CSV table of C-alpha atoms in Angstrom, one decimal:
chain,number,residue,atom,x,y,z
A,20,UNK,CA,-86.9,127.7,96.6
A,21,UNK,CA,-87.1,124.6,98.8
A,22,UNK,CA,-83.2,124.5,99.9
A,23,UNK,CA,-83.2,128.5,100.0
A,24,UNK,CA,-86.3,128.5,102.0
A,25,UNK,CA,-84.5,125.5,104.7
A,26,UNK,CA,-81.6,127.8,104.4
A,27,UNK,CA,-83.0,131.3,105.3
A,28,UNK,CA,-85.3,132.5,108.0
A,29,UNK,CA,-88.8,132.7,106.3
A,30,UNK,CA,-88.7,136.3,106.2
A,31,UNK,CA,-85.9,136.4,103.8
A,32,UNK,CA,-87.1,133.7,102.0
A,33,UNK,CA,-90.8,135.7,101.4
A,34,UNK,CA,-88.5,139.0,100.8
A,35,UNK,CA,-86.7,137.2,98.1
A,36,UNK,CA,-90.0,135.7,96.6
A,37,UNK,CA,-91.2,139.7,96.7
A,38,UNK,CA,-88.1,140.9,95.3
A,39,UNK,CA,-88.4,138.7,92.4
A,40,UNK,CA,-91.5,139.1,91.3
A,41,UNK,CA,-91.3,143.0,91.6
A,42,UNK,CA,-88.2,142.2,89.0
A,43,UNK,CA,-90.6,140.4,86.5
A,44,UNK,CA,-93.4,143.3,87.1
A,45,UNK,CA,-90.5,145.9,85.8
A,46,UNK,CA,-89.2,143.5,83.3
A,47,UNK,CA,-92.9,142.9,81.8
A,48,UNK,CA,-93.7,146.5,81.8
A,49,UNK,CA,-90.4,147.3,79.5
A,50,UNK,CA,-90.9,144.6,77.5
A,51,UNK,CA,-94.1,145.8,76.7
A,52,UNK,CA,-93.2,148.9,76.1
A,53,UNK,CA,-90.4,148.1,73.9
A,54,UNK,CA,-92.2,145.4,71.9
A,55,UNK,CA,-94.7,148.5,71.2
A,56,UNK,CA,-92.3,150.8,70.5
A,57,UNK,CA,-90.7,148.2,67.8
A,58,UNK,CA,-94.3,147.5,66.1
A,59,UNK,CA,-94.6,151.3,66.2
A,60,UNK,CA,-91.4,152.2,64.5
A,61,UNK,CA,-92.2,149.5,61.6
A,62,UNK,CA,-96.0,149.5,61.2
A,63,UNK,CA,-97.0,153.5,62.8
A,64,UNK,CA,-94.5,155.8,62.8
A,65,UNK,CA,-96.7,158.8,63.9
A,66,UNK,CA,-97.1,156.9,67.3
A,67,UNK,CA,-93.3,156.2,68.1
A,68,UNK,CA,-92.6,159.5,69.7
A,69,UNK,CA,-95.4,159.1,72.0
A,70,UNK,CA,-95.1,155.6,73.0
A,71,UNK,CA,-91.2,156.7,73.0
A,72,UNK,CA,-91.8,159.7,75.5
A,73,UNK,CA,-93.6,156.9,77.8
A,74,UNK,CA,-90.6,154.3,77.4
A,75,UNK,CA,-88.3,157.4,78.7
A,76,UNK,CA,-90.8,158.1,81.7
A,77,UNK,CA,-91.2,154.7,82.4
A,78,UNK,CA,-86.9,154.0,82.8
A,79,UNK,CA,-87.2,157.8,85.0
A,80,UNK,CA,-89.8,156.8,87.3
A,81,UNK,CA,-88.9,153.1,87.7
A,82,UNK,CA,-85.9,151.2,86.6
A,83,UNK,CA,-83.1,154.1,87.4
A,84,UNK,CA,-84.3,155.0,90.4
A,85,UNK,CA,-84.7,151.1,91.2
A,86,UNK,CA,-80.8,150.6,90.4
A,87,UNK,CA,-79.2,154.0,92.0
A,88,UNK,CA,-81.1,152.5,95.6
A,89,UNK,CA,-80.0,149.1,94.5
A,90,UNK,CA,-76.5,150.2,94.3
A,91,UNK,CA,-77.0,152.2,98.0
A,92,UNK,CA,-78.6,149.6,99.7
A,93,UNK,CA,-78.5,146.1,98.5
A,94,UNK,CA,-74.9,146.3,96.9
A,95,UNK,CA,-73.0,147.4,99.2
A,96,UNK,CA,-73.7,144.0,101.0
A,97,UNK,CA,-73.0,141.9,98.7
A,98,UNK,CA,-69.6,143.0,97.7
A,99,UNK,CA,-68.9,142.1,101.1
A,100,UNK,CA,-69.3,138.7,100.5
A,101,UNK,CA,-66.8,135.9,99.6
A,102,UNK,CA,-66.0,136.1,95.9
A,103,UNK,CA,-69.1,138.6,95.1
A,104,UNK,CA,-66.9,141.6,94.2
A,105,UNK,CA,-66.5,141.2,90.5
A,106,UNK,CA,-70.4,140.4,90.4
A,107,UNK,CA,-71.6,143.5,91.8
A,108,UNK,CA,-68.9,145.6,90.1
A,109,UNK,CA,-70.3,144.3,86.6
A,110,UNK,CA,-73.8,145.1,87.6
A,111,UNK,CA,-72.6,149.1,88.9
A,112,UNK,CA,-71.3,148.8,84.9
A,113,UNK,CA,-74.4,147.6,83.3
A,114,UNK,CA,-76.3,150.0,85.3
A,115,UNK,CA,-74.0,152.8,83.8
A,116,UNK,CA,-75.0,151.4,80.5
A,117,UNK,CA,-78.9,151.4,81.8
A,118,UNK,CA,-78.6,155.1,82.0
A,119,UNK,CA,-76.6,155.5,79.0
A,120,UNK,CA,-79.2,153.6,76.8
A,121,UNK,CA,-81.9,155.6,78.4
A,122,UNK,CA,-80.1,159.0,77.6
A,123,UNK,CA,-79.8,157.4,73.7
A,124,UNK,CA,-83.5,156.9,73.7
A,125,UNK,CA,-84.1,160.6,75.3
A,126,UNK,CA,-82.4,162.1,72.9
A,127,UNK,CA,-82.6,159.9,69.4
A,128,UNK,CA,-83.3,161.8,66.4
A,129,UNK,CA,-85.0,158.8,64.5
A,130,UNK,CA,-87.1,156.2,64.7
A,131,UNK,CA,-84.8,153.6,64.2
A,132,UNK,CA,-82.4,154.7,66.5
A,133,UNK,CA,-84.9,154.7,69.0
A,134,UNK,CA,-86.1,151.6,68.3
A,135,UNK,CA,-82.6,150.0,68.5
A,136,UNK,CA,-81.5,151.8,71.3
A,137,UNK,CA,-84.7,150.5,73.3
A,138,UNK,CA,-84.3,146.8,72.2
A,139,UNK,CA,-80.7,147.2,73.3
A,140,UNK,CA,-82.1,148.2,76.9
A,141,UNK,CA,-84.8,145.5,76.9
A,142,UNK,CA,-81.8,142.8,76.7
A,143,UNK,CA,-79.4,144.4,78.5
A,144,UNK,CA,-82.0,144.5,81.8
A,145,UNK,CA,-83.2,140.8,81.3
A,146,UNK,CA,-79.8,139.9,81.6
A,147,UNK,CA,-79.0,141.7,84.6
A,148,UNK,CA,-81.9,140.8,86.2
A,149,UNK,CA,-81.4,137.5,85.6
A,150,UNK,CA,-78.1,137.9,87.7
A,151,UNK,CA,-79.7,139.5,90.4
A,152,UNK,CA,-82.8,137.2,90.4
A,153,UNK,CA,-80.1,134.0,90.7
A,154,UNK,CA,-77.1,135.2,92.0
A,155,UNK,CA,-76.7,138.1,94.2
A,156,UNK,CA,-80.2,138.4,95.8
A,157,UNK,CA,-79.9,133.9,96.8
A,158,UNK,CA,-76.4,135.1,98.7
A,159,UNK,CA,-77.6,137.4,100.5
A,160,UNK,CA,-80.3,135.4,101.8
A,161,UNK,CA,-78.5,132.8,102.7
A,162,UNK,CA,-75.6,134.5,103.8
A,163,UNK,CA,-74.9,134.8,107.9
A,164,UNK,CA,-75.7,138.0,109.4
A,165,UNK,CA,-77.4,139.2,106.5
A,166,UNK,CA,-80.7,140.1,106.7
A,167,UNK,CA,-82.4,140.2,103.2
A,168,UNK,CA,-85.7,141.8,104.3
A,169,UNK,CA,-84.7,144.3,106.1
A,170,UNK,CA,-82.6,145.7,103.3
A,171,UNK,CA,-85.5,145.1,101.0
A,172,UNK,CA,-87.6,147.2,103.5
A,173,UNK,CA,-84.6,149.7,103.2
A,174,UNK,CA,-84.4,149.7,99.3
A,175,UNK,CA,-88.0,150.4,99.1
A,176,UNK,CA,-87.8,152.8,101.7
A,177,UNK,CA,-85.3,155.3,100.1
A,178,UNK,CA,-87.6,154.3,96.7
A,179,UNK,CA,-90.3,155.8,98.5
A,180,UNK,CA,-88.8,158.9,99.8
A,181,UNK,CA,-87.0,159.2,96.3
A,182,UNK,CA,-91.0,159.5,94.7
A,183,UNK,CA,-92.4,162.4,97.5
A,184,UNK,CA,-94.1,165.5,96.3
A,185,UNK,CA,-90.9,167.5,98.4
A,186,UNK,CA,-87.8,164.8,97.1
A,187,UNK,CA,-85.2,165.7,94.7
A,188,UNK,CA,-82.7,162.8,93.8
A,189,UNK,CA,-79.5,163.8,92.8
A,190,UNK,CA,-78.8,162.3,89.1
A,191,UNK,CA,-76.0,159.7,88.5
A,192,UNK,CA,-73.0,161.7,87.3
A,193,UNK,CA,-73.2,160.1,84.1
A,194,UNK,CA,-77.2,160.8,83.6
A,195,UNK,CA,-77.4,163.7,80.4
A,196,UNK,CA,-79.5,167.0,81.8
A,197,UNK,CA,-83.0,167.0,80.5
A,198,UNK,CA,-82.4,170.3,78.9
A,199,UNK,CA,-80.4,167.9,75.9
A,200,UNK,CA,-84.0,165.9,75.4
A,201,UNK,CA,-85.7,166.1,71.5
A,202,UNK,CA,-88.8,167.2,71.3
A,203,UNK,CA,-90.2,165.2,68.6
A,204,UNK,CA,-92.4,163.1,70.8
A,205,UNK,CA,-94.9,165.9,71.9
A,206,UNK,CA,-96.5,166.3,68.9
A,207,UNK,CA,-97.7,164.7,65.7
A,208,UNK,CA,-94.7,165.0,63.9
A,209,UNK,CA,-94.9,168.4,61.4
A,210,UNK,CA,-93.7,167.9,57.6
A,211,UNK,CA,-90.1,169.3,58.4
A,212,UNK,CA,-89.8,166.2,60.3
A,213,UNK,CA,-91.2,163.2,58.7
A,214,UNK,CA,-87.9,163.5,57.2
A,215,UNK,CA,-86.4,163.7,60.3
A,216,UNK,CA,-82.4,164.5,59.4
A,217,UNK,CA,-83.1,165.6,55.3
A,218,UNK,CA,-84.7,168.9,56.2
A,219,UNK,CA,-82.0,170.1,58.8
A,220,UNK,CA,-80.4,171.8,56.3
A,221,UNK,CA,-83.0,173.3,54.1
A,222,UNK,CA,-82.0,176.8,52.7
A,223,UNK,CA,-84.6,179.8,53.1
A,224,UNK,CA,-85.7,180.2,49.7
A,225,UNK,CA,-87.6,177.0,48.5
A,226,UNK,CA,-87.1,176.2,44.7
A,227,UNK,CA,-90.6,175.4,43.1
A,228,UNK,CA,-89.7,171.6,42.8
A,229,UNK,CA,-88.9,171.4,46.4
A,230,UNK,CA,-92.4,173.5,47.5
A,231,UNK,CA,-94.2,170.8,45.8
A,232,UNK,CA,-92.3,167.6,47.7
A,233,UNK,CA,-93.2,169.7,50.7
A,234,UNK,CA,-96.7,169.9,50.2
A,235,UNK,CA,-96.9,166.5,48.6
A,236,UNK,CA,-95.0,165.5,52.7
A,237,UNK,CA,-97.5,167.5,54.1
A,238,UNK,CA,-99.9,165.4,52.2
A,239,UNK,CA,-99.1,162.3,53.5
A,240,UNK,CA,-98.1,163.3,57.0
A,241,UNK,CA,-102.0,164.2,57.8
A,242,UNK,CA,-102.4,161.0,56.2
A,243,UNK,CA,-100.6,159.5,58.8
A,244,UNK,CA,-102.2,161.6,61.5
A,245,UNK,CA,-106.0,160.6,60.3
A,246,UNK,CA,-104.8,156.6,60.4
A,247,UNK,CA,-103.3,157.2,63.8
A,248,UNK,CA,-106.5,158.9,65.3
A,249,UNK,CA,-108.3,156.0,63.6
A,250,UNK,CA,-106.4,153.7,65.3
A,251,UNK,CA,-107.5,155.0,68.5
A,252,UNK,CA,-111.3,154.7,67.6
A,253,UNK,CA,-111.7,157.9,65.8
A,254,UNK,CA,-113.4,157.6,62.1
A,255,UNK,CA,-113.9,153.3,62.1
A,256,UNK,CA,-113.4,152.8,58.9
A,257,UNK,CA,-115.2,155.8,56.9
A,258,UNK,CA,-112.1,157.5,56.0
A,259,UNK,CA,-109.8,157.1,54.0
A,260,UNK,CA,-107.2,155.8,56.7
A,261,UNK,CA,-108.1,152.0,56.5
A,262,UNK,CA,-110.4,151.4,59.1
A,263,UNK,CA,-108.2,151.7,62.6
A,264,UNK,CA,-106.7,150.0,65.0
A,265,UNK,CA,-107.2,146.4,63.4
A,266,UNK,CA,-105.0,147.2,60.7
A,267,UNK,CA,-102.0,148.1,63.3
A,268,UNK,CA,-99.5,145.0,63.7
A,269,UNK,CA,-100.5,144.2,67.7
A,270,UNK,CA,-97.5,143.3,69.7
A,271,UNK,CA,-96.6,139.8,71.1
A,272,UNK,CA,-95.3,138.8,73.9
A,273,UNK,CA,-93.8,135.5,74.4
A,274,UNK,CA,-93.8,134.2,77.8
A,275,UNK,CA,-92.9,130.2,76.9
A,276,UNK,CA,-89.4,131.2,78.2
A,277,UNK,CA,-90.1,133.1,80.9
A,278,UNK,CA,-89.8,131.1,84.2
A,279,UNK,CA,-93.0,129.8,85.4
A,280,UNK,CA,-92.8,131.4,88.8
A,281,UNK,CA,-92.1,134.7,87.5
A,282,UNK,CA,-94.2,134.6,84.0
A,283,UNK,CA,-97.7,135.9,85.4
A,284,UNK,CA,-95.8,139.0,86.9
A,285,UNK,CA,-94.3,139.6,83.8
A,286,UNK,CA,-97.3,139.3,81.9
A,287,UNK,CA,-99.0,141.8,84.4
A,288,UNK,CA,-96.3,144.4,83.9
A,289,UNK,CA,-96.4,144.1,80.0
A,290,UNK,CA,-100.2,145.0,80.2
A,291,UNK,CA,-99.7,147.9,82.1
A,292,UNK,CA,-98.0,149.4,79.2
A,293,UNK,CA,-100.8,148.8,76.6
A,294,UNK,CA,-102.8,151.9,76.5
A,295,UNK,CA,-106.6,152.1,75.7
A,296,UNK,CA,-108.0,151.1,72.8
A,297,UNK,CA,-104.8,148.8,72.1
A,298,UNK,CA,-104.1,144.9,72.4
A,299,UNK,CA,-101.1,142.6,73.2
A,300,UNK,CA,-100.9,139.0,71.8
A,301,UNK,CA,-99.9,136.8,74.9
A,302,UNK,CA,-98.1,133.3,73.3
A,303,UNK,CA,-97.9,131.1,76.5
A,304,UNK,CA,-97.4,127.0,76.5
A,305,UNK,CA,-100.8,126.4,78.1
A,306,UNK,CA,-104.5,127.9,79.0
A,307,UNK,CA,-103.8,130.5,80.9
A,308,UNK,CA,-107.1,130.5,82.7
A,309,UNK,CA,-105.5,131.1,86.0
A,310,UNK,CA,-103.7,134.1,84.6
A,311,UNK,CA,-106.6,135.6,83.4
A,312,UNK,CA,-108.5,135.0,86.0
A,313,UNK,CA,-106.2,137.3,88.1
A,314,UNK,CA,-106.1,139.8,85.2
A,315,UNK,CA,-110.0,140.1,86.2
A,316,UNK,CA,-109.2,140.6,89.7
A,317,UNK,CA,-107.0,143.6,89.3
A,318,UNK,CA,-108.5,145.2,86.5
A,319,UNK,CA,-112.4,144.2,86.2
A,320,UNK,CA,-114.1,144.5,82.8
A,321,UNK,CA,-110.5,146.3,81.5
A,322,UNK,CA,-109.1,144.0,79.1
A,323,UNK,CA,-111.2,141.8,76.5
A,324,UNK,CA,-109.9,138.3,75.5
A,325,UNK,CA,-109.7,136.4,72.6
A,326,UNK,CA,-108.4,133.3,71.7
A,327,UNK,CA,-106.4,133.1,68.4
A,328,UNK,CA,-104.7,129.9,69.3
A,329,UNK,CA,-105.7,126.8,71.4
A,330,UNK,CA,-102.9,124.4,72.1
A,331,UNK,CA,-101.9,121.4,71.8
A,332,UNK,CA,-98.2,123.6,72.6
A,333,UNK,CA,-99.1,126.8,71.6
A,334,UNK,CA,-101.8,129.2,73.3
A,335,UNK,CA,-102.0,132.6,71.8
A,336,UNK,CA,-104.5,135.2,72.8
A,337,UNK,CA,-105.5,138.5,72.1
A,338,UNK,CA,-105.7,140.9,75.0
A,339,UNK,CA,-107.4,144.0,74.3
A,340,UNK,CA,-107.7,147.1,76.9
A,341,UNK,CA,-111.0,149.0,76.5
């Protein structure tokens, strides 16, 4: 930051600061959604749909909407720039594949699918943020007659207008109409489709063998549906379900990687996808006392923490949100 901030009028500089960490607050938020949605599809798979439906609303509201006034404001002058136009016409692709990924998740018809599909977006918008973070946001701060804040001030400015009560953004021509969307999120999922794909095709008349596999599904889908609503603080324990949400795998997140300027804004938007009554494991390469500290500040009394791990190059502890 040093040369860029020598090399920039402090505006920019603190713009590009800003712009950065509102990256690693939409990067943390879909990582932990996405972590959630994985631990979901291989430990609860009553709850993917749900934490599926807010993975989709969460791309929607956010990270399209981010890149469509991304590619109206901010590329525009950057292709402009020496040697920049291959760079920004690789980022309009992966933002085509953003909205293609999203669309996949909309509309998968299994778990797995889902799952993969959302992984799949996780990566893909680490990497490109990871361009924009170091390549094209540094040029245009740097570069003459280029005034990073104000198009910052712009980019959230048609963000803004985009999000009023009145606005109605036009969809990317490649986006899918809603009207395609599954509906096997709303719901706990009936018996005719645990299965998911094997009782598309049932035939009217039931044979006697098949009526009892169908109530024997039935069976073990409210099964399901009591551990969920254990999970979420409903019997404790006195049912047959297990005992709740302790015996749910709780998702990690591992921020040793993430740069250290960026990693408490990450960590902040991964918590704002954990819902109440769940946790998230934070694995970080020291006490993160500072962290939490700010946690407090922006949330007081919300999350409890416990320590799991204590160094000497490992910390791991458990955040839970009452």
């Amino acid at each position: 930051m040093s040369a860029l901030t020598l090399a920039s009028a402090p505006e920019d500089a603190a713009a590009l600061e800003a712009a950065e960490t509102h990256r690693a607050l939409l990067d943390g938020e879909l990582a932990g959604r996405v972590t959630a949605l994985l631990a979901a599809a291989d430990q609860e798979p009553g709850a993917v749909g749900r934490i599926r439906a807010g993975l989709v609303a969460f791309c929607e509201r956010e990270l399209l909407p981010h890149a469509t006034a991304e590619e109206a404001v901010l590329y525009p002058a950057a292709r402009r720039l020496p040697d920049s136009r291959l760079l920004i016409e690789s980022l309009i692709a992966e933002h085509s594949c953003m909205i293609a990924l999203v669309d996949a998740l909309r509309t998968a018809s299994h778990p797995t699918g889902a799952a993969a599909d959302a992984r799949a977006l996780q990566v893909l918008f680490e990497e490109h943020v990871a361009k924009e973070n170091g390549l094209v946001l540094p040029l245009l701060a740097v570069a003459p007659g280029v005034r990073l804040a104000a198009l910052l001030g712009e980019l959230h400015q048609r963000l803004a207008d985009d999000t009023t009560p009145d606005a109605t953004p036009a969809p990317r021509a490649t986006e899918t109409p809603p009207a395609t969307e599954t509906r096997w999120d709303t719901e706990p999922p009936p018996a005719t489709e645990t299965h998911w794909d094997t009782e598309k095709h049932r035939d009217t008349e039931t044979p006697p063998d098949a009526a009892e596999a169908e109530a024997e599904t039935e069976a073990e889908t409210e099964a399901e549906t009591e551990a969920e609503a254990g999970q979420q603080g409903g019997c404790g324990g006195a049912c047959r379900c297990g005992g709740g949400a302790q015996d749910t795998e709780v998702p990690e997140l591992d921020v040793r990687s993430v740069p250290h300027a960026l990693r408490h804004a990450a960590v902040l938007g991964a918590l704002g996808a954990v819902p109440a009554g769940r946790a998230l494991v934070l694995v970080a390469p020291h006490d993160p006392r500072r962290l939490l500290a700010q946690i407090e500040r922006r949330d007081p009394g919300r999350f409890a923490v416990e320590y799991l791990q204590r160094g000497p190059e490992t910390w791991r502890l458990r955040l839970g949100r009452d």
